[in-house]
Structures are given as structure tokens and as C-alpha cells.
Coordinates of C-alpha atoms and ligand atoms in Angstrom, one line a residue:
M182 CA -14.7 25.5 13.0
K183 CA -16.2 22.4 11.4
I184 CA -14.5 19.2 10.4
L185 CA -16.0 16.4 8.2
V186 CA -14.7 12.8 8.9
T187 CA -15.9 10.9 5.6
K188 CA -15.8 7.6 7.2
R189 CA -15.3 5.2 10.3
V190 CA -11.9 5.8 11.9
F191 CA -10.7 4.9 15.5
P192 CA -13.0 6.6 18.1
E193 CA -10.0 8.4 19.9
A194 CA -9.5 10.4 16.8
V195 CA -12.9 11.7 16.7
D196 CA -12.9 12.2 20.5
F197 CA -9.7 14.3 20.0
L198 CA -11.4 16.5 17.2
R199 CA -14.5 17.1 19.3
R200 CA -12.5 18.6 22.0
D201 CA -12.0 21.7 19.8
F202 CA -14.1 21.5 16.7
D203 CA -17.7 20.9 15.7
V204 CA -17.4 17.3 14.1
D205 CA -19.5 16.0 11.2
Y206 CA -18.7 12.2 11.8
E207 CA -19.9 9.7 9.0
G208 CA -19.3 6.8 11.2
T209 CA -20.1 4.2 8.7
D210 CA -17.7 1.9 6.5
E211 CA -19.5 2.7 3.3
G212 CA -18.4 6.3 3.5
L213 CA -20.0 9.1 1.3
S214 CA -21.3 9.1 -2.5
P215 CA -19.7 12.0 -4.5
Q216 CA -23.0 13.6 -4.2
V217 CA -23.4 13.3 -0.5
L218 CA -19.9 14.5 0.1
A219 CA -20.5 17.5 -2.2
A220 CA -23.3 18.4 0.1
R221 CA -21.6 17.6 3.5
V222 CA -18.6 19.6 2.7
Q223 CA -20.5 22.7 2.6
G224 CA -19.6 25.0 5.7
V225 CA -16.7 22.8 6.5
Q226 CA -13.1 23.7 7.2
G227 CA -11.2 20.5 7.5
I228 CA -11.7 17.0 6.0
V229 CA -10.4 13.8 7.4
S230 CA -10.5 11.5 4.3
Q231 CA -9.7 8.0 3.3
L232 CA -8.1 6.4 0.2
T233 CA -11.6 5.4 -1.1
D234 CA -12.6 9.1 -1.2
R235 CA -11.8 10.5 -4.5
F236 CA -10.7 14.2 -4.4
D237 CA -10.1 15.1 -8.1
A238 CA -9.5 18.4 -9.6
S239 CA -13.5 19.0 -10.1
V240 CA -14.2 17.9 -6.3
I241 CA -11.5 20.1 -5.2
E242 CA -12.6 23.1 -7.2
A243 CA -15.9 23.0 -5.3
L244 CA -14.3 22.8 -1.8
D245 CA -15.0 26.4 -0.8
G246 CA -13.8 27.5 2.6
V247 CA -12.0 24.0 3.2
K248 CA -8.4 24.5 4.5
V249 CA -7.0 21.2 4.9
L250 CA -7.6 17.6 3.7
A251 CA -6.1 15.0 6.0
N252 CA -5.7 11.6 4.3
V253 CA -5.7 8.6 6.9
A254 CA -3.0 6.9 4.6
V255 CA 0.5 7.2 3.4
G256 CA -0.6 7.0 0.0
Y257 CA -2.4 10.1 -1.7
D258 CA -3.0 9.0 -5.2
N259 CA -6.9 9.6 -4.3
I260 CA -6.1 13.4 -4.0
D261 CA -5.3 15.7 -6.7
V262 CA -2.5 17.5 -4.8
P263 CA -1.7 20.1 -7.3
A264 CA -5.2 21.0 -7.7
A265 CA -5.5 21.3 -3.9
T266 CA -2.2 23.5 -3.7
K267 CA -3.8 25.8 -6.4
K268 CA -7.0 26.1 -4.3
G269 CA -4.9 26.8 -1.1
I270 CA -5.8 23.6 0.7
F271 CA -3.3 21.9 2.8
V272 CA -3.0 18.1 2.1
T273 CA -1.5 15.7 4.7
N274 CA -1.0 12.1 5.0
T275 CA 0.2 9.4 7.6
P276 CA 3.8 8.2 6.8
D277 CA 6.3 6.5 9.4
V278 CA 3.6 5.1 11.6
L279 CA 2.9 2.2 9.1
T280 CA 6.3 1.6 7.5
E281 CA 7.3 -1.5 9.8
T282 CA 3.8 -2.9 9.9
T283 CA 3.5 -2.8 5.9
A284 CA 6.8 -4.2 5.5
D285 CA 5.6 -7.2 7.9
F286 CA 2.9 -7.8 5.7
A287 CA 4.8 -7.7 2.5
W288 CA 7.2 -10.2 4.0
A289 CA 4.0 -12.3 5.2
L290 CA 2.9 -12.4 1.5
L291 CA 6.3 -13.3 0.3
M292 CA 6.8 -16.1 2.8
A293 CA 3.1 -17.3 2.3
A294 CA 3.7 -17.6 -1.5
A295 CA 7.0 -18.9 -1.2
R296 CA 6.0 -21.7 1.4
R297 CA 2.6 -22.2 -0.1
I298 CA 0.9 -21.5 3.5
V299 CA -2.5 -20.9 2.2
E300 CA -2.6 -23.9 0.3
G301 CA -1.4 -25.9 3.4
H302 CA -4.0 -24.6 5.5
A303 CA -6.8 -25.3 3.0
F304 CA -5.1 -28.9 2.5
V305 CA -5.4 -29.5 6.2
H306 CA -8.7 -27.7 6.7
S307 CA -10.5 -29.8 4.0
G308 CA -9.4 -33.2 5.3
Q309 CA -7.1 -33.9 2.3
W310 CA -4.0 -34.7 4.5
K311 CA -3.7 -38.3 4.6
R312 CA 0.1 -39.1 5.1
W313 CA 3.5 -37.2 5.0
T314 CA 5.2 -37.4 1.6
I315 CA 8.6 -36.1 0.3
D316 CA 7.4 -33.4 -1.6
L317 CA 4.0 -32.7 -0.1
L318 CA 3.3 -28.8 -0.9
A319 CA 6.9 -28.2 -1.3
G320 CA 7.5 -24.4 -2.0
Q321 CA 10.7 -22.7 -2.5
D322 CA 13.5 -21.2 -0.2
V323 CA 13.5 -17.6 0.7
W324 CA 16.9 -17.5 2.6
G325 CA 19.7 -16.8 0.5
K326 CA 17.9 -15.7 -2.6
T327 CA 17.9 -12.5 -4.5
L328 CA 15.2 -10.0 -3.5
G329 CA 14.4 -7.1 -6.0
I330 CA 12.7 -4.1 -4.7
F331 CA 11.0 -1.4 -6.7
G332 CA 11.0 1.7 -4.8
L333 CA 13.5 2.1 -1.9
G334 CA 11.5 4.7 0.2
R335 CA 10.6 4.2 3.8
I336 CA 8.7 0.6 3.2
G337 CA 11.2 -0.4 0.5
Q338 CA 14.2 0.0 2.9
A339 CA 12.2 -1.7 5.7
V340 CA 11.7 -4.7 3.3
A341 CA 15.2 -4.6 2.3
R342 CA 16.3 -5.1 6.1
R343 CA 14.0 -8.1 6.3
G344 CA 15.6 -9.5 3.3
R345 CA 19.1 -9.0 4.6
G346 CA 17.9 -10.7 8.0
F347 CA 17.2 -13.8 5.6
G348 CA 20.7 -13.7 4.1
M349 CA 19.4 -12.4 0.8
Q350 CA 21.1 -10.6 -1.9
V351 CA 19.0 -7.1 -2.1
L352 CA 18.8 -5.3 -5.5
Y353 CA 16.7 -2.1 -5.9
H354 CA 15.4 0.0 -8.8
D355 CA 13.9 3.5 -8.3
A356 CA 13.6 6.6 -10.2
Q357 CA 16.4 8.1 -8.0
R358 CA 19.5 6.2 -6.7
A359 CA 19.4 6.3 -3.0
P360 CA 22.5 8.0 -1.1
E361 CA 25.4 5.7 -0.7
A362 CA 25.2 5.6 3.1
V363 CA 21.7 4.1 2.7
E364 CA 22.8 1.6 0.3
Q365 CA 25.6 0.4 2.5
E366 CA 23.6 0.2 5.6
L367 CA 20.9 -1.9 3.8
G368 CA 23.6 -3.8 1.6
A369 CA 21.3 -2.9 -1.4
R370 CA 22.7 -2.7 -4.9
F371 CA 21.1 -0.1 -7.5
V372 CA 20.3 -2.0 -10.9
S373 CA 18.4 -1.2 -13.9
K374 CA 14.5 -2.1 -14.0
D375 CA 15.6 -5.0 -16.5
E376 CA 18.3 -6.5 -14.5
L377 CA 16.1 -6.4 -11.6
L378 CA 13.3 -8.2 -13.2
G379 CA 15.7 -10.8 -14.9
V380 CA 17.7 -11.9 -11.9
S381 CA 15.4 -11.5 -8.9
D382 CA 13.8 -14.5 -7.2
Y383 CA 11.4 -12.2 -5.3
V384 CA 10.1 -8.9 -6.6
S385 CA 8.4 -6.6 -4.2
L386 CA 6.8 -3.5 -5.2
H387 CA 6.9 -0.4 -3.1
V388 CA 6.4 2.6 -5.4
P389 CA 3.7 5.4 -5.1
L390 CA 1.1 5.3 -7.9
T391 CA 1.9 8.0 -10.2
D392 CA 1.7 8.5 -13.9
G393 CA 5.2 7.1 -14.3
T394 CA 4.6 3.9 -12.2
R395 CA 1.1 3.0 -13.6
K396 CA 1.3 -0.5 -15.1
L397 CA 5.0 -0.6 -14.1
I398 CA 4.5 -4.4 -14.3
G399 CA 2.8 -5.7 -17.4
T400 CA 3.2 -8.6 -19.8
A401 CA 6.8 -7.5 -21.0
E402 CA 8.0 -7.3 -17.3
L403 CA 6.5 -10.6 -16.3
E404 CA 7.9 -12.4 -19.4
R405 CA 11.4 -10.9 -18.2
M406 CA 11.1 -12.5 -14.9
K407 CA 12.2 -16.0 -14.0
P408 CA 9.8 -18.7 -14.1
T409 CA 10.3 -19.5 -10.6
A410 CA 9.9 -15.8 -9.5
I411 CA 7.3 -14.6 -7.0
L412 CA 5.7 -11.1 -7.3
V413 CA 4.5 -9.2 -4.2
N414 CA 2.6 -6.0 -4.3
T415 CA 1.6 -3.9 -1.3
S416 CA 1.8 -0.6 -3.0
R417 CA -1.2 0.2 -5.1
G418 CA -3.2 -2.3 -7.6
P419 CA -2.8 0.1 -10.9
V420 CA 1.1 -0.5 -10.4
V421 CA 0.6 -3.9 -12.1
D422 CA -1.4 -4.8 -15.0
E423 CA -3.9 -7.2 -13.4
A424 CA -5.3 -9.0 -16.4
A425 CA -1.4 -9.5 -17.6
L426 CA -0.5 -10.8 -14.3
A427 CA -3.5 -13.2 -14.0
E428 CA -2.7 -14.6 -17.1
A429 CA 1.0 -15.0 -16.5
L430 CA 0.1 -16.9 -13.2
Q431 CA -2.3 -19.1 -15.1
R432 CA 0.4 -19.8 -18.0
R433 CA 3.1 -20.1 -15.1
V434 CA 5.2 -17.4 -16.7
I435 CA 6.1 -16.8 -13.0
A436 CA 5.6 -19.1 -10.2
S437 CA 3.3 -17.1 -7.8
A438 CA 2.3 -13.8 -6.5
G439 CA 1.3 -12.3 -3.1
L440 CA -1.2 -9.4 -3.8
D441 CA -2.7 -7.0 -1.1
V442 CA -3.8 -4.3 -3.7
F443 CA -5.9 -4.3 -6.9
E444 CA -6.7 -2.3 -9.7
R445 CA -10.4 -1.6 -9.0
E446 CA -10.9 -2.7 -5.4
P447 CA -12.8 -4.3 -3.9
Q448 CA -13.1 -6.0 -7.3
V449 CA -10.4 -8.7 -8.1
H450 CA -9.8 -9.8 -11.8
P451 CA -11.8 -13.1 -12.0
L452 CA -8.9 -15.2 -13.2
L453 CA -7.0 -14.2 -10.0
L454 CA -9.8 -16.0 -8.1
N455 CA -9.3 -19.3 -10.2
V456 CA -5.6 -19.6 -10.2
D457 CA -3.8 -21.7 -7.2
N458 CA -0.7 -19.8 -7.3
V459 CA -1.6 -16.6 -5.8
V460 CA -2.0 -15.2 -2.1
L461 CA -4.9 -12.6 -2.0
A462 CA -5.3 -10.1 0.8
P463 CA -8.2 -7.4 1.0
H464 CA -5.8 -4.2 1.3
I465 CA -4.7 -5.0 4.9
A466 CA -0.8 -4.5 4.7
S467 CA -0.9 -1.7 7.6
A468 CA -3.9 -3.0 9.3
S469 CA -2.5 -4.0 12.8
V470 CA -4.8 -2.3 15.4
E471 CA -2.0 -0.5 16.7
T472 CA -1.1 1.1 13.2
R473 CA -4.4 1.9 12.2
R474 CA -5.3 3.5 15.6
R475 CA -2.0 5.7 15.1
M476 CA -3.0 6.6 11.6
S477 CA -6.4 7.7 12.7
M478 CA -4.9 10.0 15.5
M479 CA -2.1 11.4 13.1
A480 CA -4.7 12.3 10.4
A481 CA -6.8 13.9 13.2
E482 CA -3.8 15.9 14.6
N483 CA -2.7 17.0 11.2
C484 CA -6.3 18.3 10.5
A485 CA -6.4 20.1 14.0
A486 CA -3.0 21.5 13.5
A487 CA -3.7 23.3 10.1
L488 CA -6.9 24.6 11.4
Q489 CA -5.3 26.0 14.6
G490 CA -2.6 27.9 12.5
R491 CA 0.3 25.3 13.4
R492 CA 2.2 23.5 10.5
P493 CA 1.0 20.1 10.3
A494 CA 3.7 17.5 10.7
N495 CA 2.8 15.7 7.7
L496 CA 2.2 18.4 5.1
L497 CA 2.4 17.3 1.5
N498 CA 2.2 20.7 -0.3
A499 CA 4.9 22.4 1.9
T500 CA 4.9 25.5 -0.5
L501 CA 1.6 26.7 0.7
W502 CA 3.2 27.1 4.2
A503 CA 5.8 29.7 3.4
Ligands
DGY162 C1 -1.8 3.7 2.7 O1 -1.6 4.0 3.8 O2 -1.6 4.2 1.8 C2 -2.3 2.1 2.7 O3 -2.5 1.9 1.3 C3 -3.3 1.9 3.6 O4 -2.8 2.0 4.8

């Protein structure tokens, strides 16, 4: 059986697949254009994909003979899962292994924005530091403040634990309320979207990208937030209306933001590149060497399992297995 790996992954994942399969490995970082992808999937049974590969309904419809699409990411908004299910293609993702790493990074963005770490680095690096002064690059406290989390899934919960560690009051909003035991363990209180926006000092986004969460944060939501509030996004770019956020940062509607994800990656709204109250990162929240290696292996294992007749550990369209 043949597997297409659409883009560079950690080499042990390819070595693992080569033990049992014929592997067509696209070892570049550019990946494949839709036209080249359409040609390379011919005669292939398994695909190891990344979040930059788009498998919409029309691409999936053309995947004849493909049995599994193994995404190297926890998010799978790049794949039309209902279309894959209809076509009988298993879809898998890489949850859990990146939870703590991603939460660490959300926290790093929060801390960097609150305590102006990037501005401080630039200040020292450019030789502007001449003396100690009482309010030089003074930021705002994190400890003891109110943290509002949108989406109390695995990563949202890991961020909540960090908030508790900083003595914060933790609020959350989600489409579904978490079980009482989870709320108690995290000390997290369920509130409405409006309350969360209105009272939180820090708002961190941990929802998947769906039709219901697209532009969850736009002008109205930003205007509801405190002028001192900081927004952190490590989920998906389109969850935030980027133009509205850029304008809100420029007008100081909110104090600052920490962003790892963008609406049209790798493009960033030009205004975001010109305001000083934002910390920007290139979609690296899960990018520790250990975690990205584990994600690569996990996708390879999911792909191999499906092709060898074993249930993949991270099957998204479980109805297909029955
Ligand atoms: C994911 O896994 O969905 C991240 O965005 C990349 O690690």
C-alpha cells in the first residue's frame, strides 16, 4: 500500500511508515499545490497531511482509493470531515500530545503582552536603555487578575490551570457547560459571553474553527472588553476579525494582544505590523521539538493503523468504524 506525506515531517515518522508501506514523501516545506496534490494522490491509500493542505469537498470527492487522511494537527478545519465520511475516508488528528505545549505558549503570549517583554528586548537591543526610571516599560499585573477562557476543552483547561497557579479568578464560556467536577477542579466559573468579555482582564481563545466560532471576536466584542484587557489567540486566525482587532489596538479600545494565528497565514493584517501593542508569533504554539516530533509520529501511527485494519487512536469520524 502507498502513503503520500504531503510536506516535511520529523524523519522518524517517515522511517516508521517506510517499514510497511511504499511512501511518496514530499520532504519540502512548501508542500503541494492543489494541482500537484491531485496528481500525487493517484494510487495512494493513505495521506499524512498538514494544516496548510486544504481538503475541501471537491478535493475529497476526487480521492478515489484513499482510506485515511491523517492530519498532523489537533485542528482539522482544513478537512471537510463530513465529506470524507461520506466518501468512506477515515480522518484522524493529533490531540493531547500538544495540549500542555500549546497552553505554555498561550501563557507566554499573555505574559509577554502584559509585561511588555518584546518591547523591552527591542529597547535594550537598540541601545535606547540609558537609565532606570520609575515607570520604564511598566506593564500590568497578571497574578490575581481575572482570566476569561473561550472554549474549555483540553487546551482551555490547561490554560485555566496556569491561571489558577497565578492566583487568578478563572471564568469560561463554551457552547456546552463543562461537568461540575471539571469546573471544581479548575476553579472555573461558567459565564455568558458578554460577562466574560466585560469583566476579564485577559481573554484567551481555545475554540476550534467552525461556522459558529468564525469571527467570534469582532468590533462589538472588542468594544465590550475593558480598555485594559489583553486578548490572546492561539486557536485559529478566523476566530477573530483581524481588521477589527488591528483597528481596536490602534485606537486602544483594548490594551494589547498576543497572536499566534491569523486569518490568512502567513499574511498578517498590515496594521498589526504597525501598532506597538501586539505580540506576534508565526503559528508556533505547539512548536517544541518534542511535541512536533510526537505529532509527526502520532499521525504516522494513525495512518498505518487505519491501513492495517486497526482502529486509529485518534479517529474523528468514528461512525465509519462501526
Ligand atoms: C494544531 O495542531 O491544530 C496547531 O494549530 C498546530 O500545531
